[in-house]
Short mmCIF file of C-alpha atoms in Angstrom, two decimals:
data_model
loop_
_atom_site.label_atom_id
_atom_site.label_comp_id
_atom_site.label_asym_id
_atom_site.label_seq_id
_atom_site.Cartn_x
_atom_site.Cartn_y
_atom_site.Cartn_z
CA UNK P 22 -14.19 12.39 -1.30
CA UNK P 23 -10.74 11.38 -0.05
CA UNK P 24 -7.73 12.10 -1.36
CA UNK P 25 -4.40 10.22 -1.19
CA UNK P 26 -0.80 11.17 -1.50
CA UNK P 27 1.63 8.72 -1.72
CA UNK P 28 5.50 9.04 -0.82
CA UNK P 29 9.00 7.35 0.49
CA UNK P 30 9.56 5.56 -3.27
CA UNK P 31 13.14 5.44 -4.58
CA UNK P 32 15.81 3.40 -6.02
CA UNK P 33 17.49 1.29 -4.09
CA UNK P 34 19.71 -2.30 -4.01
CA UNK P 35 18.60 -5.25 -3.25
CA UNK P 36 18.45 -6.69 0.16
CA UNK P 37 17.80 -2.84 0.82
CA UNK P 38 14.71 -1.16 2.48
CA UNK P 39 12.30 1.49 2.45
CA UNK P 40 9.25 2.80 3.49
CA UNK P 41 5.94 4.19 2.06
CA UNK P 42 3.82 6.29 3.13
CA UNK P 43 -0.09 7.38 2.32
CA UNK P 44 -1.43 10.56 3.70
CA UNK P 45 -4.89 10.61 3.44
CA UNK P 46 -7.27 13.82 3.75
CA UNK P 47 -10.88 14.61 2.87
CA UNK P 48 -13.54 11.93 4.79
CA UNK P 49 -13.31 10.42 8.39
CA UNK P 50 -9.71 8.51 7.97
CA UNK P 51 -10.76 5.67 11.13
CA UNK P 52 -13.52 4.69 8.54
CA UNK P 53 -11.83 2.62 6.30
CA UNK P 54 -9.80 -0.12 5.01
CA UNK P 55 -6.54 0.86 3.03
CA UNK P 56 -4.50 -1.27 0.68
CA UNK P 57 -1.47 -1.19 -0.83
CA UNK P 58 -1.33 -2.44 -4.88
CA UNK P 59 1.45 -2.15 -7.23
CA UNK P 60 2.28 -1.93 -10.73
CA UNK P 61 5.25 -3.36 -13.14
CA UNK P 62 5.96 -2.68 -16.50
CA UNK P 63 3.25 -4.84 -18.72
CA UNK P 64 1.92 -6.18 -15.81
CA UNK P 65 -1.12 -5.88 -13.86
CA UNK P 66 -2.18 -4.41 -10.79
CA UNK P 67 -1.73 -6.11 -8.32
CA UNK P 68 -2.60 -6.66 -4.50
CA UNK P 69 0.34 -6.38 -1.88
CA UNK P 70 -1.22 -5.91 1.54
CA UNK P 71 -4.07 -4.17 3.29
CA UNK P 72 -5.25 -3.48 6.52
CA UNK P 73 -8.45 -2.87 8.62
CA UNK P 74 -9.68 0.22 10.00
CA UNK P 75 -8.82 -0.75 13.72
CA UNK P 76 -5.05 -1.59 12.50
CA UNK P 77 -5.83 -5.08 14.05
CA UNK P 78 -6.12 -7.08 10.90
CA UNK P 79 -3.58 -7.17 8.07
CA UNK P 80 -3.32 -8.99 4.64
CA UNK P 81 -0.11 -9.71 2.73
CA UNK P 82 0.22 -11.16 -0.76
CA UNK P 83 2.29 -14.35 -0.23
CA UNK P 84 5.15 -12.99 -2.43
CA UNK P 85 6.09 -9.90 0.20
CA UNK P 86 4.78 -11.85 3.15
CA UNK P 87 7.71 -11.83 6.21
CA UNK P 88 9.74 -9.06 4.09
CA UNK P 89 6.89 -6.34 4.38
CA UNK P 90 4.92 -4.57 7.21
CA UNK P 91 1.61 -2.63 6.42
CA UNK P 92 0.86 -0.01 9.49
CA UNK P 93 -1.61 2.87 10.09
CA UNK P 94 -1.97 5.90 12.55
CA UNK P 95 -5.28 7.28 12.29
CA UNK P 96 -4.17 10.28 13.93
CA UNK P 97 -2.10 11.09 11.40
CA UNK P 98 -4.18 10.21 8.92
CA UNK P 99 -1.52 7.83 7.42
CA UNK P 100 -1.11 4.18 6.03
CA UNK P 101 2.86 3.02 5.98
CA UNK P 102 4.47 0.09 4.04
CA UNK P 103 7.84 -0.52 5.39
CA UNK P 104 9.40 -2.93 2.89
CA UNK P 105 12.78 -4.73 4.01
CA UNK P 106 14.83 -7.68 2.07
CA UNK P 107 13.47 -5.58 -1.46
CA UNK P 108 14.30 -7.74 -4.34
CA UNK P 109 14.38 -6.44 -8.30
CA UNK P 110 11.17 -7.73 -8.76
CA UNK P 111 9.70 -5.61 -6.36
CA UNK P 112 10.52 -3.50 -8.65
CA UNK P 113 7.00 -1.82 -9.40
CA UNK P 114 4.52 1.41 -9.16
CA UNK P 115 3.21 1.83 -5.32
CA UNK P 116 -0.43 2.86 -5.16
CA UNK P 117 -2.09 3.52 -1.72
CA UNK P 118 -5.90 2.58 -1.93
CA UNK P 119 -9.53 3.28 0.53
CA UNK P 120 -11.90 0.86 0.14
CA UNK P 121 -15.46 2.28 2.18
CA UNK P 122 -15.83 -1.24 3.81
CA UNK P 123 -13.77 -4.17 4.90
CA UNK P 124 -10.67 -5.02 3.84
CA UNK P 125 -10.37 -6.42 0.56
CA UNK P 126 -7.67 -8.23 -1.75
CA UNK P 127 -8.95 -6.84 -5.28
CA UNK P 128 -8.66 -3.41 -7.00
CA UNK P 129 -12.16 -2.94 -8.25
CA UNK P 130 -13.26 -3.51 -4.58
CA UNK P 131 -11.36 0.07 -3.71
CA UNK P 132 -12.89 3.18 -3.84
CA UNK P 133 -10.16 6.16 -3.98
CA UNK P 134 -6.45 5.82 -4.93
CA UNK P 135 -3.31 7.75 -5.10
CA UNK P 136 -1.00 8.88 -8.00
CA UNK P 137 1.25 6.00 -6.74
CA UNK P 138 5.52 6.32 -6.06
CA UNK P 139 8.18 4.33 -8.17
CA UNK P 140 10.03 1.75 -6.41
CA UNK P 141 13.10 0.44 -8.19
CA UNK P 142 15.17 -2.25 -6.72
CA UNK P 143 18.36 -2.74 -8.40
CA UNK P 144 20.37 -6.04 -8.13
#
């Protein structure tokens, strides 16, 4: 089992930053691919980035690409998502996700996820 707590959301103005974080705890953290997925009002899950277990291959959906960074330090058991140039549409639910393989671009391909962190970028 892994478990996944998710923190560093917040309001904040556009052209603003912040960063998430994901502390993970429970099975071998180096194991795994994490993701990063978020969630607007009526709208659908979706994909924002992900990276491998190694940290040496990263995915970005091509509406954050250039404006956000996804990171890990397996010794701390921690995925980050430092988001700069944050526009109102980015405007969404953050949820952290482990997917017990490669790294993947779909939510039904992740295993665990957190209770996700509220992002709201005001213009």
């Amino acid at each position: 089992q892994v478990q996944l707590v998710e923190s560093g959301g917040g309001l904040v103005q556009a052209g603003g930053s912040l960063r998430l974080s994901c502390a993970a705890s429970g099975r071998t953290f180096s194991s795994y691919s994490m993701g990063w997925f978020r969630q607007a009002p009526g709208k659908g899950r979706e994909f924002v980035s992900a990276i491998s277990w190694s940290g040496g291959s990263t995915y970005y959906a091509d509406s954050v690409k250039g404006r956000f960074t996804i990171s890990r330090d397996n010794a701390k058991n921690t995925v980050y998502l430092q988001m700069n140039s944050l526009k109102p549409e980015d405007t969404a639910v953050y949820y952290c996700a482990v997917r017990l393989g490669s790294v993947a671009g779909l939510s039904y391909e992740y295993n665990y996820w957190g209770q996700g962190t509220q992002v709201t970028v005001s213009s």
